[in-house]
Amino acid sequence: MKVYLNPGHGDDDPGACGFGRREADDVLKVALDVGPIMRANGLEVAYTRTTNGGTDAHMVNYVPRVNQEGCDFFVSFHRNASGVGASGYETCVYANQGYAKEFADRMNCGMEALGYTNRGTKIRTDLYVLNSTDMPAALIELGFIDNEYDNKLFVDRYDDMINLIARSILETLDVPAGVDTPVPDASPKPLDSGQTYSGEFDPSVQRLQHVLNTGSGAGLLEDGIAGPITYSALQQFTVNDGDDGELIRWVQDRLNILGYEAGDEDGYAGPITMWAIARFQEHCGLGVGYLGGTDWYRMIES
Ligand SMILES: [Zn+2]
């Protein structure tokens, strides 16, 4: 059995935005976290995109490819926006039957249990990824990105949601499911208080503190020693495909020091830098995606 995971939007299309979040980022992270659970249960997994850039993000490019390759089930990941404060979860299908219906029923019910308003199943014959894919397909709208409550659920119940999506796909395809398959530690998470710090002087850390001070007025002591205050200042930063600036230049330098070959220190997070970030995350057992959260800690302390 093979499933195709399709994080919506990407490249020059951020999708819906709200409260500093971008749909393209949120759904990529979700798809990349669901995939390993599928694989752990013996399912073949393919992605329409695994980064935020490039031509893979465009429907006209990947839909023909998916049809040519074939798969048993196609799931498109999205988040909604209304501009008027709407909230809740919904599943979109071309026709409410077969795998699509089974999956939709499981997801609608499961997301409701996680606290989302259940907006039910919507028949959408107008959506390209539903009307042009040859195999059973469903599109999930993981809450409203411009609704504060839905975003809180998205963050607070994230692991449960990942497990729910994984379990719903597996059960729909009748794959003997590891219902209890733990979510791999896939997502960057905020530091907890149990972190330890080497307390050693590192010229690269000193440079980082300087970048944070000049770039965002972090007010750090530029002592070259990373501690809770430096890490806490870093928590508000992520590095994603297409970002630029002095912090990116520092990340490139750091990755190069660590041997991940991030390319020229040009301050631009292009494909080579994002590739190096992914290799670093993979090597450290962190979730692959944008850089943030615990990634900063491992980047400095490893
Ligand atoms: Zn969307």
PDB file of C-alpha atoms and ligand atoms in Angstrom:
ATOM      1  CA  MET A   1       0.000   0.000   0.000  1.00  0.00           C
ATOM      2  CA  LYS A   2       1.190   3.472  -0.797  1.00  0.00           C
ATOM      3  CA  VAL A   3       0.007   6.857   0.399  1.00  0.00           C
ATOM      4  CA  TYR A   4       0.854  10.228  -1.061  1.00  0.00           C
ATOM      5  CA  LEU A   5       1.119  13.102   1.406  1.00  0.00           C
ATOM      6  CA  ASN A   6       0.516  16.525  -0.071  1.00  0.00           C
ATOM      7  CA  PRO A   7       1.357  19.548   2.063  1.00  0.00           C
ATOM      8  CA  GLY A   8      -0.561  22.347   0.361  1.00  0.00           C
ATOM      9  CA  HIS A   9       0.940  25.583  -0.949  1.00  0.00           C
ATOM     10  CA  GLY A  10       4.666  26.371  -0.609  1.00  0.00           C
ATOM     11  CA  ASP A  11       7.274  28.095  -2.739  1.00  0.00           C
ATOM     12  CA  ASP A  12       5.858  31.530  -3.632  1.00  0.00           C
ATOM     13  CA  ASP A  13       2.496  30.690  -2.061  1.00  0.00           C
ATOM     14  CA  PRO A  14       2.426  30.865   1.759  1.00  0.00           C
ATOM     15  CA  GLY A  15      -1.235  29.834   1.845  1.00  0.00           C
ATOM     16  CA  ALA A  16      -3.374  31.276   4.596  1.00  0.00           C
ATOM     17  CA  CYS A  17      -1.639  33.357   7.255  1.00  0.00           C
ATOM     18  CA  GLY A  18      -2.541  34.435  10.749  1.00  0.00           C
ATOM     19  CA  PHE A  19      -0.933  35.180  14.100  1.00  0.00           C
ATOM     20  CA  GLY A  20       2.532  34.945  12.565  1.00  0.00           C
ATOM     21  CA  ARG A  21       1.857  31.468  11.187  1.00  0.00           C
ATOM     22  CA  ARG A  22       1.926  30.436   7.531  1.00  0.00           C
ATOM     23  CA  GLU A  23      -0.191  27.573   6.261  1.00  0.00           C
ATOM     24  CA  ALA A  24       2.633  26.352   4.002  1.00  0.00           C
ATOM     25  CA  ASP A  25       4.916  25.874   7.044  1.00  0.00           C
ATOM     26  CA  ASP A  26       2.315  24.326   9.341  1.00  0.00           C
ATOM     27  CA  VAL A  27       1.125  21.718   6.858  1.00  0.00           C
ATOM     28  CA  LEU A  28       4.641  20.776   5.733  1.00  0.00           C
ATOM     29  CA  LYS A  29       5.572  20.067   9.325  1.00  0.00           C
ATOM     30  CA  VAL A  30       2.417  17.989   9.858  1.00  0.00           C
ATOM     31  CA  ALA A  31       2.970  15.921   6.712  1.00  0.00           C
ATOM     32  CA  LEU A  32       6.642  15.337   7.574  1.00  0.00           C
ATOM     33  CA  ASP A  33       5.626  14.165  11.045  1.00  0.00           C
ATOM     34  CA  VAL A  34       2.854  11.859   9.804  1.00  0.00           C
ATOM     35  CA  GLY A  35       5.016  10.170   7.158  1.00  0.00           C
ATOM     36  CA  PRO A  36       7.435   8.340   9.489  1.00  0.00           C
ATOM     37  CA  ILE A  37       4.497   6.786  11.377  1.00  0.00           C
ATOM     38  CA  MET A  38       3.094   5.476   8.096  1.00  0.00           C
ATOM     39  CA  ARG A  39       6.461   3.998   7.217  1.00  0.00           C
ATOM     40  CA  ALA A  40       6.872   2.458  10.666  1.00  0.00           C
ATOM     41  CA  ASN A  41       3.639   0.593   9.949  1.00  0.00           C
ATOM     42  CA  GLY A  42       4.868  -0.730   6.631  1.00  0.00           C
ATOM     43  CA  LEU A  43       3.151   1.719   4.328  1.00  0.00           C
ATOM     44  CA  GLU A  44       4.981   3.222   1.396  1.00  0.00           C
ATOM     45  CA  VAL A  45       5.008   7.022   1.669  1.00  0.00           C
ATOM     46  CA  ALA A  46       5.657   9.670  -0.945  1.00  0.00           C
ATOM     47  CA  TYR A  47       5.522  13.437  -0.555  1.00  0.00           C
ATOM     48  CA  THR A  48       4.638  16.029  -3.153  1.00  0.00           C
ATOM     49  CA  ARG A  49       7.121  18.322  -1.432  1.00  0.00           C
ATOM     50  CA  THR A  50       9.509  18.058   1.512  1.00  0.00           C
ATOM     51  CA  THR A  51      10.733  21.641   1.574  1.00  0.00           C
ATOM     52  CA  ASN A  52       9.107  25.024   1.293  1.00  0.00           C
ATOM     53  CA  GLY A  53      10.604  25.948  -2.038  1.00  0.00           C
ATOM     54  CA  GLY A  54      10.824  24.832  -5.605  1.00  0.00           C
ATOM     55  CA  THR A  55       8.579  23.602  -8.349  1.00  0.00           C
ATOM     56  CA  ASP A  56       7.375  20.620  -6.302  1.00  0.00           C
ATOM     57  CA  ALA A  57       5.025  23.000  -4.523  1.00  0.00           C
ATOM     58  CA  HIS A  58       2.976  23.563  -7.668  1.00  0.00           C
ATOM     59  CA  MET A  59      -0.126  21.455  -8.327  1.00  0.00           C
ATOM     60  CA  VAL A  60       0.275  21.456 -12.074  1.00  0.00           C
ATOM     61  CA  ASN A  61       3.665  19.805 -11.583  1.00  0.00           C
ATOM     62  CA  TYR A  62       2.899  17.209  -8.962  1.00  0.00           C
ATOM     63  CA  VAL A  63      -0.620  16.051  -9.793  1.00  0.00           C
ATOM     64  CA  PRO A  64       0.419  14.494 -13.137  1.00  0.00           C
ATOM     65  CA  ARG A  65       3.407  12.917 -11.385  1.00  0.00           C
ATOM     66  CA  VAL A  66       1.231  11.438  -8.650  1.00  0.00           C
ATOM     67  CA  ASN A  67      -1.175  10.047 -11.241  1.00  0.00           C
ATOM     68  CA  GLN A  68       1.668   8.533 -13.207  1.00  0.00           C
ATOM     69  CA  GLU A  69       3.306   6.982 -10.133  1.00  0.00           C
ATOM     70  CA  GLY A  70       0.023   5.899  -8.642  1.00  0.00           C
ATOM     71  CA  CYS A  71      -0.854   5.309  -5.011  1.00  0.00           C
ATOM     72  CA  ASP A  72      -3.731   3.954  -2.954  1.00  0.00           C
ATOM     73  CA  PHE A  73      -4.667   7.139  -1.158  1.00  0.00           C
ATOM     74  CA  PHE A  74      -3.821  10.816  -1.518  1.00  0.00           C
ATOM     75  CA  VAL A  75      -4.092  13.186   1.447  1.00  0.00           C
ATOM     76  CA  SER A  76      -3.782  16.931   1.040  1.00  0.00           C
ATOM     77  CA  PHE A  77      -2.883  18.962   4.155  1.00  0.00           C
ATOM     78  CA  HIS A  78      -4.213  22.471   4.637  1.00  0.00           C
ATOM     79  CA  ARG A  79      -5.247  25.036   7.198  1.00  0.00           C
ATOM     80  CA  ASN A  80      -8.218  27.307   6.745  1.00  0.00           C
ATOM     81  CA  ALA A  81      -8.800  31.045   7.013  1.00  0.00           C
ATOM     82  CA  SER A  82     -11.995  33.025   7.033  1.00  0.00           C
ATOM     83  CA  GLY A  83     -11.135  36.577   7.962  1.00  0.00           C
ATOM     84  CA  VAL A  84     -14.271  36.635  10.099  1.00  0.00           C
ATOM     85  CA  GLY A  85     -13.242  34.485  13.022  1.00  0.00           C
ATOM     86  CA  ALA A  86     -14.578  31.102  11.913  1.00  0.00           C
ATOM     87  CA  SER A  87     -13.126  28.038  13.621  1.00  0.00           C
ATOM     88  CA  GLY A  88     -13.138  24.270  13.381  1.00  0.00           C
ATOM     89  CA  TYR A  89     -11.974  21.294  11.397  1.00  0.00           C
ATOM     90  CA  GLU A  90     -13.346  19.985   8.105  1.00  0.00           C
ATOM     91  CA  THR A  91     -12.547  17.311   5.543  1.00  0.00           C
ATOM     92  CA  CYS A  92     -13.027  17.991   1.836  1.00  0.00           C
ATOM     93  CA  VAL A  93     -13.758  15.164  -0.607  1.00  0.00           C
ATOM     94  CA  TYR A  94     -14.710  14.939  -4.259  1.00  0.00           C
ATOM     95  CA  ALA A  95     -17.352  12.318  -3.492  1.00  0.00           C
ATOM     96  CA  ASN A  96     -18.290  11.138  -0.041  1.00  0.00           C
ATOM     97  CA  GLN A  97     -17.612   7.462  -0.578  1.00  0.00           C
ATOM     98  CA  GLY A  98     -14.970   4.769  -0.220  1.00  0.00           C
ATOM     99  CA  TYR A  99     -11.628   5.582   1.384  1.00  0.00           C
ATOM    100  CA  ALA A 100     -12.375   9.306   1.287  1.00  0.00           C
ATOM    101  CA  LYS A 101     -15.550   8.888   3.345  1.00  0.00           C
ATOM    102  CA  GLU A 102     -13.996   6.426   5.777  1.00  0.00           C
ATOM    103  CA  PHE A 103     -11.044   8.727   6.358  1.00  0.00           C
ATOM    104  CA  ALA A 104     -13.246  11.834   6.636  1.00  0.00           C
ATOM    105  CA  ASP A 105     -15.509  10.194   9.220  1.00  0.00           C
ATOM    106  CA  ARG A 106     -12.535   9.166  11.346  1.00  0.00           C
ATOM    107  CA  MET A 107     -10.871  12.581  11.112  1.00  0.00           C
ATOM    108  CA  ASN A 108     -14.043  14.610  11.768  1.00  0.00           C
ATOM    109  CA  CYS A 109     -14.823  12.615  14.859  1.00  0.00           C
ATOM    110  CA  GLY A 110     -11.211  12.520  16.078  1.00  0.00           C
ATOM    111  CA  MET A 111     -10.594  16.242  15.649  1.00  0.00           C
ATOM    112  CA  GLU A 112     -13.830  16.983  17.481  1.00  0.00           C
ATOM    113  CA  ALA A 113     -12.512  14.871  20.343  1.00  0.00           C
ATOM    114  CA  LEU A 114      -9.365  17.015  20.352  1.00  0.00           C
ATOM    115  CA  GLY A 115     -11.519  20.107  20.865  1.00  0.00           C
ATOM    116  CA  TYR A 116     -12.114  21.419  17.337  1.00  0.00           C
ATOM    117  CA  THR A 117     -15.580  22.366  16.172  1.00  0.00           C
ATOM    118  CA  ASN A 118     -16.651  19.616  13.772  1.00  0.00           C
ATOM    119  CA  ARG A 119     -17.526  21.284  10.479  1.00  0.00           C
ATOM    120  CA  GLY A 120     -18.083  17.920   8.867  1.00  0.00           C
ATOM    121  CA  THR A 121     -17.368  16.697   5.370  1.00  0.00           C
ATOM    122  CA  LYS A 122     -17.550  19.126   2.470  1.00  0.00           C
ATOM    123  CA  ILE A 123     -18.119  17.934  -1.079  1.00  0.00           C
ATOM    124  CA  ARG A 124     -15.706  19.940  -3.198  1.00  0.00           C
ATOM    125  CA  THR A 125     -15.702  19.053  -6.887  1.00  0.00           C
ATOM    126  CA  ASP A 126     -13.928  22.332  -7.680  1.00  0.00           C
ATOM    127  CA  LEU A 127     -10.615  21.563  -5.963  1.00  0.00           C
ATOM    128  CA  TYR A 128      -7.883  20.585  -8.400  1.00  0.00           C
ATOM    129  CA  VAL A 129      -6.141  18.100  -6.095  1.00  0.00           C
ATOM    130  CA  LEU A 130      -9.472  16.329  -5.595  1.00  0.00           C
ATOM    131  CA  ASN A 131     -10.915  16.460  -9.090  1.00  0.00           C
ATOM    132  CA  SER A 132      -7.677  15.717 -10.958  1.00  0.00           C
ATOM    133  CA  THR A 133      -6.134  12.936  -8.883  1.00  0.00           C
ATOM    134  CA  ASP A 134      -6.938   9.464 -10.189  1.00  0.00           C
ATOM    135  CA  MET A 135      -6.966   7.749  -6.791  1.00  0.00           C
ATOM    136  CA  PRO A 136      -9.164   8.203  -3.695  1.00  0.00           C
ATOM    137  CA  ALA A 137      -8.260  11.544  -2.175  1.00  0.00           C
ATOM    138  CA  ALA A 138      -9.155  13.746   0.756  1.00  0.00           C
ATOM    139  CA  LEU A 139      -8.168  17.256   1.797  1.00  0.00           C
ATOM    140  CA  ILE A 140      -7.967  18.122   5.466  1.00  0.00           C
ATOM    141  CA  GLU A 141      -8.315  21.660   6.809  1.00  0.00           C
ATOM    142  CA  LEU A 142      -6.534  21.537  10.167  1.00  0.00           C
ATOM    143  CA  GLY A 143      -8.376  24.357  11.855  1.00  0.00           C
ATOM    144  CA  PHE A 144      -8.342  28.069  11.033  1.00  0.00           C
ATOM    145  CA  ILE A 145      -4.951  29.738  11.027  1.00  0.00           C
ATOM    146  CA  ASP A 146      -6.574  33.114  11.653  1.00  0.00           C
ATOM    147  CA  ASN A 147      -8.368  31.872  14.733  1.00  0.00           C
ATOM    148  CA  GLU A 148      -6.511  32.068  18.018  1.00  0.00           C
ATOM    149  CA  TYR A 149      -8.360  29.162  19.619  1.00  0.00           C
ATOM    150  CA  ASP A 150      -7.692  26.826  16.680  1.00  0.00           C
ATOM    151  CA  ASN A 151      -4.008  27.791  16.705  1.00  0.00           C
ATOM    152  CA  LYS A 152      -3.824  27.021  20.398  1.00  0.00           C
ATOM    153  CA  LEU A 153      -5.317  23.583  19.747  1.00  0.00           C
ATOM    154  CA  PHE A 154      -2.949  23.115  16.823  1.00  0.00           C
ATOM    155  CA  VAL A 155       0.007  23.664  19.146  1.00  0.00           C
ATOM    156  CA  ASP A 156      -1.277  22.125  22.391  1.00  0.00           C
ATOM    157  CA  ARG A 157      -2.742  18.972  20.837  1.00  0.00           C
ATOM    158  CA  TYR A 158      -0.174  18.668  18.064  1.00  0.00           C
ATOM    159  CA  ASP A 159       1.128  15.190  18.881  1.00  0.00           C
ATOM    160  CA  ASP A 160      -2.403  13.859  19.330  1.00  0.00           C
ATOM    161  CA  MET A 161      -3.370  15.314  15.982  1.00  0.00           C
ATOM    162  CA  ILE A 162      -0.378  13.696  14.265  1.00  0.00           C
ATOM    163  CA  ASN A 163      -1.287  10.343  15.776  1.00  0.00           C
ATOM    164  CA  LEU A 164      -4.920  10.819  14.792  1.00  0.00           C
ATOM    165  CA  ILE A 165      -4.082  11.543  11.150  1.00  0.00           C
ATOM    166  CA  ALA A 166      -1.698   8.597  11.024  1.00  0.00           C
ATOM    167  CA  ARG A 167      -4.165   6.239  12.657  1.00  0.00           C
ATOM    168  CA  SER A 168      -6.997   7.437  10.415  1.00  0.00           C
ATOM    169  CA  ILE A 169      -5.005   6.744   7.262  1.00  0.00           C
ATOM    170  CA  LEU A 170      -3.835   3.335   8.477  1.00  0.00           C
ATOM    171  CA  GLU A 171      -7.308   2.236   9.577  1.00  0.00           C
ATOM    172  CA  THR A 172      -8.873   3.493   6.364  1.00  0.00           C
ATOM    173  CA  LEU A 173      -6.416   1.429   4.331  1.00  0.00           C
ATOM    174  CA  ASP A 174      -6.901  -1.564   6.647  1.00  0.00           C
ATOM    175  CA  VAL A 175      -3.222  -1.599   7.487  1.00  0.00           C
ATOM    176  CA  PRO A 176      -2.791  -3.350  10.826  1.00  0.00           C
ATOM    177  CA  ALA A 177      -2.158  -0.179  12.714  1.00  0.00           C
ATOM    178  CA  GLY A 178       0.272   0.568  15.443  1.00  0.00           C
ATOM    179  CA  VAL A 179      -2.434   2.550  17.147  1.00  0.00           C
ATOM    180  CA  ASP A 180       0.027   3.151  19.904  1.00  0.00           C
ATOM    181  CA  THR A 181       2.877   4.018  17.603  1.00  0.00           C
ATOM    182  CA  PRO A 182       4.562   6.868  19.379  1.00  0.00           C
ATOM    183  CA  VAL A 183       5.109  10.042  17.475  1.00  0.00           C
ATOM    184  CA  PRO A 184       8.795  10.256  16.732  1.00  0.00           C
ATOM    185  CA  ASP A 185      10.389  13.308  18.285  1.00  0.00           C
ATOM    186  CA  ALA A 186       9.810  15.127  15.090  1.00  0.00           C
ATOM    187  CA  SER A 187       9.044  18.684  15.948  1.00  0.00           C
ATOM    188  CA  PRO A 188      11.250  21.338  17.419  1.00  0.00           C
ATOM    189  CA  LYS A 189       9.913  21.926  20.903  1.00  0.00           C
ATOM    190  CA  PRO A 190      10.594  24.716  23.341  1.00  0.00           C
ATOM    191  CA  LEU A 191      13.369  24.023  25.765  1.00  0.00           C
ATOM    192  CA  ASP A 192      12.383  22.651  29.099  1.00  0.00           C
ATOM    193  CA  SER A 193      14.136  23.572  32.281  1.00  0.00           C
ATOM    194  CA  GLY A 194      16.107  20.327  32.314  1.00  0.00           C
ATOM    195  CA  GLN A 195      18.625  21.488  29.697  1.00  0.00           C
ATOM    196  CA  THR A 196      22.251  21.614  30.713  1.00  0.00           C
ATOM    197  CA  TYR A 197      24.801  24.032  29.355  1.00  0.00           C
ATOM    198  CA  SER A 198      28.485  23.534  28.788  1.00  0.00           C
ATOM    199  CA  GLY A 199      29.251  27.036  30.059  1.00  0.00           C
ATOM    200  CA  GLU A 200      32.290  27.201  27.807  1.00  0.00           C
ATOM    201  CA  PHE A 201      33.411  30.215  25.821  1.00  0.00           C
ATOM    202  CA  ASP A 202      32.743  29.821  22.097  1.00  0.00           C
ATOM    203  CA  PRO A 203      33.633  32.646  19.674  1.00  0.00           C
ATOM    204  CA  SER A 204      30.788  31.546  17.405  1.00  0.00           C
ATOM    205  CA  VAL A 205      28.318  31.973  20.291  1.00  0.00           C
ATOM    206  CA  GLN A 206      29.748  35.432  20.915  1.00  0.00           C
ATOM    207  CA  ARG A 207      29.095  36.302  17.293  1.00  0.00           C
ATOM    208  CA  LEU A 208      25.547  34.947  17.637  1.00  0.00           C
ATOM    209  CA  GLN A 209      24.903  37.092  20.699  1.00  0.00           C
ATOM    210  CA  HIS A 210      26.147  40.096  18.782  1.00  0.00           C
ATOM    211  CA  VAL A 211      23.827  39.296  15.859  1.00  0.00           C
ATOM    212  CA  LEU A 212      20.850  38.973  18.216  1.00  0.00           C
ATOM    213  CA  ASN A 213      21.738  42.224  19.937  1.00  0.00           C
ATOM    214  CA  THR A 214      22.194  44.286  16.794  1.00  0.00           C
ATOM    215  CA  GLY A 215      19.395  42.632  14.825  1.00  0.00           C
ATOM    216  CA  SER A 216      16.667  42.528  17.421  1.00  0.00           C
ATOM    217  CA  GLY A 217      17.893  44.323  20.499  1.00  0.00           C
ATOM    218  CA  ALA A 218      18.093  41.132  22.515  1.00  0.00           C
ATOM    219  CA  GLY A 219      20.219  42.842  25.142  1.00  0.00           C
ATOM    220  CA  LEU A 220      22.435  39.815  25.711  1.00  0.00           C
ATOM    221  CA  LEU A 221      25.778  39.874  27.427  1.00  0.00           C
ATOM    222  CA  GLU A 222      28.214  39.142  24.587  1.00  0.00           C
ATOM    223  CA  ASP A 223      30.278  36.761  26.652  1.00  0.00           C
ATOM    224  CA  GLY A 224      30.391  33.852  24.198  1.00  0.00           C
ATOM    225  CA  ILE A 225      28.766  31.545  26.723  1.00  0.00           C
ATOM    226  CA  ALA A 226      25.366  30.123  25.817  1.00  0.00           C
ATOM    227  CA  GLY A 227      22.991  29.845  28.752  1.00  0.00           C
ATOM    228  CA  PRO A 228      19.259  29.999  29.359  1.00  0.00           C
ATOM    229  CA  ILE A 229      19.017  33.682  28.438  1.00  0.00           C
ATOM    230  CA  THR A 230      20.686  33.221  25.071  1.00  0.00           C
ATOM    231  CA  TYR A 231      18.506  30.176  24.313  1.00  0.00           C
ATOM    232  CA  SER A 232      15.401  31.962  25.436  1.00  0.00           C
ATOM    233  CA  ALA A 233      16.222  34.849  23.062  1.00  0.00           C
ATOM    234  CA  LEU A 234      16.630  32.323  20.238  1.00  0.00           C
ATOM    235  CA  GLN A 235      13.194  30.786  20.775  1.00  0.00           C
ATOM    236  CA  GLN A 236      11.494  33.579  18.877  1.00  0.00           C
ATOM    237  CA  PHE A 237      13.509  32.835  15.737  1.00  0.00           C
ATOM    238  CA  THR A 238      13.074  30.227  13.054  1.00  0.00           C
ATOM    239  CA  VAL A 239      14.964  29.760   9.824  1.00  0.00           C
ATOM    240  CA  ASN A 240      12.918  28.759   6.859  1.00  0.00           C
ATOM    241  CA  ASP A 241      13.378  28.434   3.139  1.00  0.00           C
ATOM    242  CA  GLY A 242      13.905  31.876   1.595  1.00  0.00           C
ATOM    243  CA  ASP A 243      14.692  33.711   4.848  1.00  0.00           C
ATOM    244  CA  ASP A 244      17.628  36.100   4.851  1.00  0.00           C
ATOM    245  CA  GLY A 245      19.667  38.225   7.202  1.00  0.00           C
ATOM    246  CA  GLU A 246      22.557  38.137   9.636  1.00  0.00           C
ATOM    247  CA  LEU A 247      21.093  35.294  11.677  1.00  0.00           C
ATOM    248  CA  ILE A 248      21.019  33.133   8.541  1.00  0.00           C
ATOM    249  CA  ARG A 249      24.655  34.065   7.929  1.00  0.00           C
ATOM    250  CA  TRP A 250      25.459  32.881  11.448  1.00  0.00           C
ATOM    251  CA  VAL A 251      23.543  29.618  10.902  1.00  0.00           C
ATOM    252  CA  GLN A 252      25.486  28.983   7.716  1.00  0.00           C
ATOM    253  CA  ASP A 253      28.760  29.614   9.528  1.00  0.00           C
ATOM    254  CA  ARG A 254      27.755  27.353  12.401  1.00  0.00           C
ATOM    255  CA  LEU A 255      26.663  24.537  10.086  1.00  0.00           C
ATOM    256  CA  ASN A 256      29.927  24.854   8.205  1.00  0.00           C
ATOM    257  CA  ILE A 257      31.859  24.643  11.490  1.00  0.00           C
ATOM    258  CA  LEU A 258      29.872  21.523  12.387  1.00  0.00           C
ATOM    259  CA  GLY A 259      30.664  20.032   8.984  1.00  0.00           C
ATOM    260  CA  TYR A 260      27.226  20.242   7.335  1.00  0.00           C
ATOM    261  CA  GLU A 261      28.324  22.206   4.286  1.00  0.00           C
ATOM    262  CA  ALA A 262      25.824  25.027   4.220  1.00  0.00           C
ATOM    263  CA  GLY A 263      27.596  26.700   1.301  1.00  0.00           C
ATOM    264  CA  ASP A 264      28.597  30.341   1.003  1.00  0.00           C
ATOM    265  CA  GLU A 265      27.805  32.493   4.010  1.00  0.00           C
ATOM    266  CA  ASP A 266      25.588  34.774   1.975  1.00  0.00           C
ATOM    267  CA  GLY A 267      22.861  35.232   4.586  1.00  0.00           C
ATOM    268  CA  TYR A 268      20.217  33.625   2.385  1.00  0.00           C
ATOM    269  CA  ALA A 269      18.442  30.371   3.310  1.00  0.00           C
ATOM    270  CA  GLY A 270      18.380  28.810  -0.135  1.00  0.00           C
ATOM    271  CA  PRO A 271      18.307  25.111  -1.067  1.00  0.00           C
ATOM    272  CA  ILE A 272      21.912  24.381  -0.016  1.00  0.00           C
ATOM    273  CA  THR A 273      21.415  25.903   3.417  1.00  0.00           C
ATOM    274  CA  MET A 274      18.033  24.193   3.894  1.00  0.00           C
ATOM    275  CA  TRP A 275      19.595  20.913   2.845  1.00  0.00           C
ATOM    276  CA  ALA A 276      22.376  21.371   5.399  1.00  0.00           C
ATOM    277  CA  ILE A 277      19.787  22.191   8.082  1.00  0.00           C
ATOM    278  CA  ALA A 278      17.877  19.022   7.207  1.00  0.00           C
ATOM    279  CA  ARG A 279      21.053  16.897   7.411  1.00  0.00           C
ATOM    280  CA  PHE A 280      21.899  18.450  10.769  1.00  0.00           C
ATOM    281  CA  GLN A 281      18.369  17.781  12.102  1.00  0.00           C
ATOM    282  CA  GLU A 282      18.368  14.247  10.778  1.00  0.00           C
ATOM    283  CA  HIS A 283      21.762  13.545  12.306  1.00  0.00           C
ATOM    284  CA  CYS A 284      20.645  14.878  15.696  1.00  0.00           C
ATOM    285  CA  GLY A 285      17.350  12.984  15.638  1.00  0.00           C
ATOM    286  CA  LEU A 286      15.382  16.233  15.384  1.00  0.00           C
ATOM    287  CA  GLY A 287      12.387  16.753  13.148  1.00  0.00           C
ATOM    288  CA  VAL A 288      13.346  17.776   9.637  1.00  0.00           C
ATOM    289  CA  GLY A 289      11.905  21.108   8.585  1.00  0.00           C
ATOM    290  CA  TYR A 290      12.442  24.715   9.461  1.00  0.00           C
ATOM    291  CA  LEU A 291      15.062  25.470  12.096  1.00  0.00           C
ATOM    292  CA  GLY A 292      13.784  26.501  15.497  1.00  0.00           C
ATOM    293  CA  GLY A 293      13.104  25.486  19.086  1.00  0.00           C
ATOM    294  CA  THR A 294      15.348  22.701  20.354  1.00  0.00           C
ATOM    295  CA  ASP A 295      17.333  22.818  17.115  1.00  0.00           C
ATOM    296  CA  TRP A 296      19.119  25.920  18.437  1.00  0.00           C
ATOM    297  CA  TYR A 297      20.245  24.073  21.525  1.00  0.00           C
ATOM    298  CA  ARG A 298      21.624  21.160  19.568  1.00  0.00           C
ATOM    299  CA  MET A 299      23.267  23.493  17.126  1.00  0.00           C
ATOM    300  CA  ILE A 300      25.247  25.095  19.921  1.00  0.00           C
ATOM    301  CA  GLU A 301      25.777  22.297  22.391  1.00  0.00           C
ATOM    302  CA  SER A 302      26.588  19.476  19.976  1.00  0.00           C
TER     303      SER A 302
HETATM  304 ZN    ZN B   1      -4.745  25.700   1.793  1.00  0.00          ZN
END
